[in-house]
Tab-separated table of C-alpha atoms in Angstrom:
chain	number	residue	atom	x	y	z
V	170	MET	CA	-2.607	-8.065	-17.630
V	171	GLN	CA	-0.671	-4.688	-16.779
V	172	GLN	CA	0.987	-4.205	-13.637
V	173	THR	CA	0.638	-0.376	-13.700
V	174	THR	CA	-2.441	1.718	-13.786
V	175	ASN	CA	-3.094	5.438	-14.650
V	176	THR	CA	-6.187	5.911	-12.379
V	177	ILE	CA	-5.751	6.279	-8.540
V	178	LEU	CA	-8.159	6.674	-5.501
V	179	MET	CA	-7.205	8.759	-3.108
V	180	ILE	CA	-8.935	10.108	0.237
V	181	ARG	CA	-8.832	13.180	1.683
V	182	PRO	CA	-8.277	13.237	5.131
V	183	ALA	CA	-11.091	15.108	7.643
V	184	SER	CA	-9.794	13.790	10.565
V	185	PHE	CA	-6.246	12.443	10.762
V	186	ARG	CA	-4.244	12.244	13.716
V	187	MET	CA	-2.126	9.358	15.237
V	188	ASN	CA	-4.411	6.393	15.469
V	189	GLU	CA	-4.146	4.945	19.018
V	190	GLN	CA	-5.739	1.176	17.755
V	191	THR	CA	-2.965	0.750	15.023
V	192	ALA	CA	0.160	1.936	17.059
V	193	VAL	CA	-0.055	-1.506	19.018
V	194	ASN	CA	1.700	-3.211	15.862
V	195	ASN	CA	2.581	-0.487	13.913
V	196	TYR	CA	6.182	0.656	15.060
V	197	TYR	CA	6.374	3.664	12.654
V	198	GLN	CA	3.952	5.769	14.116
V	199	GLN	CA	4.898	8.228	16.387
V	200	GLU	CA	2.963	10.441	19.370
V	201	VAL	CA	3.147	14.351	18.412
V	202	THR	CA	2.212	16.277	21.609
V	203	ASP	CA	3.246	19.886	20.539
V	204	VAL	CA	0.844	20.275	18.036
V	205	LEU	CA	-3.008	20.674	18.275
V	206	PRO	CA	-5.031	17.799	16.447
V	207	ALA	CA	-6.630	20.313	14.314
V	208	SER	CA	-3.084	21.720	12.965
V	209	ILE	CA	-1.983	17.809	12.536
V	210	ASN	CA	-5.034	17.050	9.798
V	211	ALA	CA	-4.326	20.694	8.570
V	212	LYS	CA	-0.665	19.640	8.045
V	213	ALA	CA	-1.943	16.279	6.341
V	214	GLN	CA	-4.257	18.092	4.352
V	215	GLN	CA	-1.502	20.076	2.865
V	216	GLU	CA	0.574	17.010	2.016
V	217	PHE	CA	-2.322	15.298	0.546
V	218	ASP	CA	-2.992	18.141	-1.814
V	219	ASP	CA	0.735	18.612	-2.688
V	220	PHE	CA	1.026	15.080	-3.059
V	221	VAL	CA	-1.852	15.064	-5.615
V	222	GLN	CA	-1.077	18.049	-7.276
V	223	LYS	CA	2.462	16.138	-8.124
V	224	LEU	CA	0.764	13.052	-9.533
V	225	GLN	CA	-1.634	15.246	-11.728
V	226	ASP	CA	1.153	17.083	-13.109
V	227	VAL	CA	2.657	13.920	-14.759
V	228	GLY	CA	-0.993	12.704	-16.010
V	229	VAL	CA	-1.901	10.365	-13.309
V	230	GLU	CA	-5.542	10.266	-13.123
V	231	VAL	CA	-6.268	10.721	-9.344
V	232	VAL	CA	-9.949	10.076	-8.233
V	233	VAL	CA	-9.981	12.171	-4.923
V	234	VAL	CA	-12.775	11.167	-2.434
V	235	GLU	CA	-13.434	13.611	0.671
V	236	ASP	CA	-13.269	11.526	4.155
V	237	MET	CA	-15.949	12.445	6.442
V	238	LYS	CA	-15.818	13.821	9.965
V	239	GLU	CA	-18.176	11.219	11.237
V	240	PRO	CA	-17.494	8.316	12.040
V	241	ASP	CA	-14.157	9.211	13.069
V	242	THR	CA	-11.807	7.471	10.531
V	243	PRO	CA	-7.911	8.895	11.577
V	244	ASP	CA	-6.576	6.366	9.025
V	245	ALA	CA	-8.864	6.727	5.961
V	246	LEU	CA	-6.222	8.381	3.607
V	247	PHE	CA	-4.769	4.798	3.603
V	248	PRO	CA	-7.589	3.515	1.357
V	249	ASN	CA	-5.272	0.462	-0.288
V	250	ASN	CA	-6.022	-1.821	3.385
V	251	TRP	CA	-9.741	-1.720	2.555
V	252	VAL	CA	-10.355	-1.768	-0.899
V	253	SER	CA	-8.786	-3.372	-4.190
V	254	PHE	CA	-9.707	-3.078	-7.635
V	255	HIS	CA	-9.447	-5.770	-10.595
V	256	GLU	CA	-9.212	-5.494	-14.039
V	257	ASN	CA	-12.197	-8.199	-14.467
V	258	GLY	CA	-14.312	-5.766	-13.017
V	259	ASP	CA	-14.158	-7.569	-9.577
V	260	VAL	CA	-13.638	-5.643	-6.245
V	261	ALA	CA	-12.072	-6.942	-3.127
V	262	ILE	CA	-13.224	-5.646	0.435
V	263	TYR	CA	-10.715	-6.753	2.989
V	264	PRO	CA	-11.025	-7.139	7.169
V	265	MET	CA	-9.391	-4.795	8.814
V	266	PHE	CA	-7.044	-5.252	12.350
V	267	ALA	CA	-8.063	-1.881	14.191
V	268	GLU	CA	-11.854	-1.398	15.210
V	269	ASN	CA	-11.828	2.090	13.660
V	270	ARG	CA	-10.378	1.131	10.484
V	271	ARG	CA	-13.797	-0.983	9.848
V	272	LEU	CA	-15.445	2.245	9.320
V	273	GLU	CA	-13.720	3.720	6.414
V	274	ARG	CA	-15.053	0.967	4.354
V	275	ARG	CA	-17.636	3.194	2.009
V	276	GLU	CA	-20.154	1.817	-0.352
V	277	ASP	CA	-20.567	5.296	-1.979
V	278	VAL	CA	-16.621	5.095	-3.014
V	279	LEU	CA	-17.708	2.168	-5.261
V	280	GLU	CA	-20.562	4.353	-6.843
V	281	ILE	CA	-18.682	7.461	-7.290
V	282	LEU	CA	-16.084	4.937	-9.313
V	283	GLU	CA	-19.027	3.611	-11.330
V	284	GLU	CA	-19.811	7.566	-11.811
V	285	LYS	CA	-16.900	8.060	-13.359
V	286	GLY	CA	-17.866	5.126	-16.128
V	287	PHE	CA	-15.871	2.274	-14.242
V	288	HIS	CA	-17.577	-1.020	-14.316
V	289	ILE	CA	-17.787	-3.026	-11.118
V	290	GLU	CA	-18.544	-6.788	-11.799
V	291	ASN	CA	-18.241	-8.515	-8.571
V	292	VAL	CA	-17.692	-7.333	-5.013
V	293	ILE	CA	-15.986	-10.143	-2.907
V	294	ASP	CA	-15.996	-9.264	0.621
V	295	TYR	CA	-13.756	-11.031	3.343
V	296	SER	CA	-14.363	-8.580	5.977
V	297	GLU	CA	-16.757	-11.152	7.810
V	298	ALA	CA	-13.094	-12.606	8.970
V	299	GLU	CA	-13.292	-9.743	11.368
V	300	ASP	CA	-15.746	-11.679	13.724
V	301	GLU	CA	-12.924	-14.397	13.772
V	302	PHE	CA	-10.053	-12.280	14.723
V	303	VAL	CA	-8.699	-13.026	11.090
V	304	PHE	CA	-7.150	-10.313	9.058
V	305	LEU	CA	-5.764	-9.793	5.720
V	306	GLU	CA	-5.348	-5.700	5.158
V	307	GLY	CA	-5.561	-5.542	1.028
V	308	THR	CA	-2.771	-4.475	-1.059
V	309	GLY	CA	-0.590	-3.315	2.439
V	310	SER	CA	-0.568	-6.853	3.328
V	311	MET	CA	-0.247	-8.373	0.127
V	312	ILE	CA	1.980	-7.359	-2.773
V	313	LEU	CA	0.508	-8.054	-6.533
V	314	ASP	CA	2.303	-8.889	-9.304
V	315	ARG	CA	-0.651	-8.648	-11.855
V	316	GLN	CA	1.437	-9.952	-14.644
V	317	HIS	CA	2.656	-12.892	-13.446
V	318	ARG	CA	-0.127	-13.648	-11.473
V	319	LYS	CA	1.839	-13.989	-8.252
V	320	ALA	CA	1.052	-12.199	-4.384
V	321	TYR	CA	3.713	-11.927	-2.094
V	322	CYS	CA	2.681	-11.691	1.487
V	323	ALA	CA	4.669	-11.176	4.819
V	324	LEU	CA	2.526	-13.011	7.625
V	325	SER	CA	1.598	-11.045	10.555
V	326	PRO	CA	-1.196	-10.028	13.252
V	327	ARG	CA	-2.915	-8.393	10.168
V	328	ALA	CA	-2.136	-11.046	7.415
V	329	ASP	CA	-3.338	-14.098	7.893
V	330	GLU	CA	-2.026	-17.088	5.786
V	331	GLU	CA	-5.274	-19.180	5.452
V	332	LEU	CA	-7.134	-15.998	4.382
V	333	PHE	CA	-4.444	-15.012	1.912
V	334	ILE	CA	-4.534	-18.496	0.126
V	335	GLU	CA	-8.140	-17.890	-0.172
V	336	PHE	CA	-7.492	-14.878	-1.773
V	337	CYS	CA	-5.113	-15.920	-4.240
V	338	GLU	CA	-7.573	-19.113	-5.120
V	339	ASP	CA	-10.171	-16.786	-5.385
V	340	PHE	CA	-8.368	-14.349	-7.820
V	341	GLU	CA	-5.949	-16.690	-9.478
V	342	TYR	CA	-2.562	-15.563	-7.628
V	343	THR	CA	0.318	-17.674	-6.792
V	344	PRO	CA	0.936	-17.296	-2.868
V	345	VAL	CA	4.603	-16.237	-2.066
V	346	ILE	CA	4.543	-16.255	1.732
V	347	PHE	CA	7.140	-15.513	3.984
V	348	GLU	CA	8.054	-13.802	7.491
V	349	ALA	CA	9.238	-10.097	7.756
V	350	ASN	CA	10.573	-8.449	10.872
V	351	GLN	CA	12.493	-5.270	12.016
V	352	THR	CA	14.118	-4.757	15.026
V	353	VAL	CA	12.120	-3.367	17.756
V	354	ASP	CA	13.944	-2.347	20.963
V	355	GLY	CA	16.329	-4.941	20.251
V	356	GLU	CA	13.758	-7.844	19.896
V	357	ARG	CA	12.806	-8.825	16.253
V	358	GLU	CA	8.852	-8.208	15.595
V	359	ALA	CA	6.915	-8.697	12.592
V	360	ILE	CA	6.835	-5.898	10.203
V	361	TYR	CA	3.014	-4.998	9.984
V	362	HIS	CA	2.749	-4.449	6.005
V	363	THR	CA	4.552	-6.180	3.470
V	364	ASN	CA	3.985	-2.943	1.743
V	365	VAL	CA	6.356	-1.159	3.852
V	366	MET	CA	9.088	-3.276	2.840
V	367	MET	CA	8.700	-4.483	-0.930
V	368	CYS	CA	7.180	-3.012	-3.797
V	369	VAL	CA	7.316	-4.904	-6.977
V	370	THR	CA	7.094	-2.925	-10.442
V	371	GLU	CA	7.215	-4.173	-14.180
V	372	THR	CA	10.713	-4.369	-14.665
V	373	PHE	CA	12.390	-4.156	-10.951
V	374	ALA	CA	11.568	-4.983	-7.241
V	375	VAL	CA	12.629	-3.121	-4.386
V	376	VAL	CA	13.057	-5.230	-1.232
V	377	CYS	CA	14.664	-5.495	2.099
V	378	LEU	CA	15.955	-8.765	2.424
V	379	ASP	CA	17.536	-8.236	5.786
V	380	ALA	CA	13.846	-8.504	6.952
V	381	ILE	CA	13.558	-11.938	6.004
V	382	ASP	CA	15.292	-13.628	8.617
V	383	ASP	CA	14.772	-17.173	7.306
V	384	LYS	CA	16.885	-18.293	4.471
V	385	LYS	CA	14.850	-20.306	2.578
V	386	GLU	CA	12.031	-17.928	2.400
V	387	LYS	CA	14.656	-14.999	1.564
V	388	LYS	CA	15.910	-17.326	-1.402
V	389	ASN	CA	12.089	-18.343	-2.092
V	390	VAL	CA	11.356	-14.772	-2.488
V	391	LEU	CA	14.502	-13.987	-4.938
V	392	LYS	CA	13.977	-17.209	-6.851
V	393	HIS	CA	10.308	-15.590	-8.048
V	394	LEU	CA	11.481	-12.215	-8.808
V	395	LYS	CA	14.355	-13.175	-10.544
V	396	SER	CA	12.462	-15.970	-12.498
V	397	ASP	CA	9.999	-13.512	-13.516
V	398	GLY	CA	12.950	-10.955	-14.664
V	399	LYS	CA	12.814	-8.288	-12.289
V	400	GLU	CA	16.017	-6.492	-11.387
V	401	VAL	CA	16.092	-6.695	-7.391
V	402	ILE	CA	17.155	-3.730	-5.793
V	403	ALA	CA	17.774	-4.153	-1.989
V	404	ILE	CA	16.803	-1.931	0.713
V	405	ASN	CA	18.483	-1.882	4.559
V	406	GLU	CA	16.356	-1.743	7.507
V	407	THR	CA	17.226	1.916	8.083
V	408	GLN	CA	15.785	3.027	4.868
V	409	VAL	CA	12.271	0.546	5.434
V	410	THR	CA	11.985	3.215	8.723
V	411	GLN	CA	12.088	6.105	6.031
V	412	PHE	CA	9.654	4.443	3.744
V	413	ALA	CA	11.826	3.565	0.900
V	414	GLY	CA	9.798	-0.093	0.323
V	415	ASN	CA	6.551	1.889	0.708
V	416	MET	CA	6.522	2.836	-3.004
V	417	LEU	CA	4.325	2.473	-6.152
V	418	GLN	CA	4.762	2.967	-9.905
V	419	VAL	CA	1.965	4.302	-12.016
V	420	ARG	CA	1.443	5.320	-15.521
V	421	GLY	CA	1.512	9.208	-16.405
V	422	LYS	CA	0.870	10.690	-19.566
V	423	ASN	CA	1.899	8.787	-22.815
V	424	ASP	CA	2.236	5.779	-20.664
V	425	GLU	CA	5.016	6.818	-18.809
V	426	LEU	CA	5.808	5.237	-15.794
V	427	TYR	CA	6.835	6.655	-12.599
V	428	LEU	CA	7.853	5.166	-9.390
V	429	VAL	CA	6.095	7.250	-6.441
V	430	MET	CA	7.427	7.374	-3.213
V	431	SER	CA	7.629	10.126	-0.225
V	432	THR	CA	10.566	12.708	0.084
V	433	SER	CA	12.346	10.843	3.046
V	434	ALA	CA	11.978	7.664	1.477
V	435	TYR	CA	13.685	9.512	-1.677
V	436	LYS	CA	16.406	11.159	0.562
V	437	SER	CA	17.129	7.633	2.086
V	438	LEU	CA	18.043	6.457	-1.131
V	439	THR	CA	22.023	5.915	-2.050
V	440	ASN	CA	23.048	7.344	-5.112
V	441	GLN	CA	23.781	3.727	-6.412
V	442	GLN	CA	20.218	2.906	-5.897
V	443	LEU	CA	18.697	5.674	-7.071
V	444	LYS	CA	20.673	5.595	-10.618
V	445	THR	CA	19.747	1.909	-10.897
V	446	LEU	CA	15.885	2.999	-10.236
V	447	GLU	CA	16.129	5.691	-12.947
V	448	LYS	CA	17.460	3.244	-15.603
V	449	HIS	CA	14.044	1.843	-15.379
V	450	THR	CA	11.455	4.543	-14.244
V	451	LYS	CA	11.066	8.395	-13.468
V	452	ILE	CA	10.397	8.958	-9.739
V	453	VAL	CA	8.144	11.218	-8.327
V	454	HIS	CA	8.442	12.262	-4.427
V	455	SER	CA	6.049	14.334	-2.249
V	456	SER	CA	6.759	15.221	1.489
V	457	LEU	CA	4.794	13.262	3.589
V	458	GLN	CA	6.236	13.891	7.167
V	459	THR	CA	3.114	14.656	9.242
V	460	ILE	CA	1.652	11.866	7.691
V	461	GLU	CA	4.353	9.097	8.112
V	462	THR	CA	5.277	10.540	11.559
V	463	CYS	CA	1.751	10.506	13.045
V	464	GLY	CA	0.061	7.802	10.521
V	465	GLY	CA	3.365	5.112	10.105
V	466	GLY	CA	2.256	5.029	6.297
V	467	SER	CA	3.285	6.577	3.676
V	468	ALA	CA	3.109	7.167	-0.316
V	469	ARG	CA	2.094	3.688	-1.231
V	470	CYS	CA	-0.773	3.062	1.244
V	471	MET	CA	-2.250	6.548	-0.056
V	472	MET	CA	-3.129	4.931	-3.160
V	473	ALA	CA	-5.502	2.513	-4.115
V	474	GLU	CA	-5.001	1.165	-7.875
V	475	VAL	CA	-8.147	1.286	-10.189
V	476	PHE	CA	-7.794	-1.767	-12.794
V	477	LEU	CA	-11.388	-1.633	-13.424
V	478	PRO	CA	-12.620	-1.685	-17.094
V	479	LYS	CA	-14.323	1.523	-18.290
V	480	HIS	CA	-17.522	1.405	-19.757
């Protein structure tokens, strides 16, 4: 089982803006009032295109699918929340917290991948859990260590414990469960997605240990990472607000490994952290300022990894 893939699915935004339905528990979103919606979408498209170009320049295969104007899906450029693709040909479809994000799930996206020669064996659809107000937002809610078959999950309104355990049973992962918080107006509030505070790659993990308030849970997460031989690079809460936890390692040409992040994440890292990262991997960063400000998500959220076998 490989931890990284050379193929990424990305959805080019058609009506990007701040999603009022996700803002209730995504504390990274900010309202931009002095810019017209059309300009916000145009800026997001420009950031998206530049980002795709940077990935392609290092040899990552990017499958770009255009979002549609109708239905209205302001967060469509974050596909990793509604779908995940697995090496055995399985595809998982996930239940989403925000009602307008449920419209992002598109059958034709799977058809496009099949047209490109990828083989889909089974589709496991968890989306009916929405009827019970139970959510698990894909590889936003879960960080998968595909090599060691472990799944890390910070519980939140968008990551239900029982459904997470069900996913782990279906896909044969060992669950590693904890709570991760951030300080909002002096209160500790659940971090909405695990992938904002944690990234697991082949040889290292970037994690905001300060977010895990429970000492036992923190120790347990560290124990799992270290027992799998990962070097742990700790980031702080301020770096998390700059999306330094929202990274993904991918494969470029000649199987070269690249850690992908936004420019704001890159700039938030200390020289020492960068040095440690560069021992393991090359770094690609791209400016995603509009997407981060209005969408409250960053580089990792925009990439759905395609591990499906090819015909």
